[in-house]
Phi, psi and omega in degrees: 000143183240166179303322180300329177295320178293315181298324180297319180285320185290325183099177190252015180289126179236139175243125182231166178214154177272147179296335181275354180293149176296140179303322180300324179292316177300318179295321178296318177300316179297315181293315181299328184255005179051052180235155184260000181204158172228139173278131179265117182244136179232111181054044177079004180246146175295122180251338181167190177228141174245117178234169179301332179300311180295322180296313181298316178300319180294316180298319178296316178298328181268018177068031175097010183228151173278339178056220180254028179299148174259164177301318181304322184286347186244329189297159170276111185270005174226063184289151174291133179231164175218173179251160179302330182273001179293135178289144182300322179300322178292318179298316180301315179298315181298315182295320179294318180298321184261003184054037182270130178263342182223143181218120174294142177255119184244133171251100191060249181252009183259127177286120181262337182162187177227134174246148179251166176299325176300315179301317181293313180299318179298317180296319180295314180298315179297321178295318179292322177298317179298312180299319179299316179296320180295318179295318178297319178296320179298314180294317181298323182269010181297132181294137180261133176290134177281141178301139177089348178260143179264135179294139179290138178282140180268000000 
């Protein structure tokens, strides 16, 4: 299974923010759309990621307030990315190593979408469920030797 398989099921809705935008505006977008991250785009190029992790760290540094912070001052400016053809097992390993919950999917310099750790976990579980059903069907349909007949030698 590849990242493109997840994106196909997930759909193409993308939420982005500019690095010069006020952090409060980015947070409102995240809250209004019930999402945990925003892709930060600057002049059509990936500039970073804004996730609740960066926001929480910023709020703690500011004594409990977002203040007049900009997205640029808080965002991860070197986000982990993957390509549509990346295998899900590789993405899972990358996300675990970097403790990344969200990953932009890039086709060269074009943003194709964002996948979350939840998306990856869901895809893995669904794939394992499918495989499990196929194995059970295979076992259920296994030919039974009739008593008194000898199995043919291969």
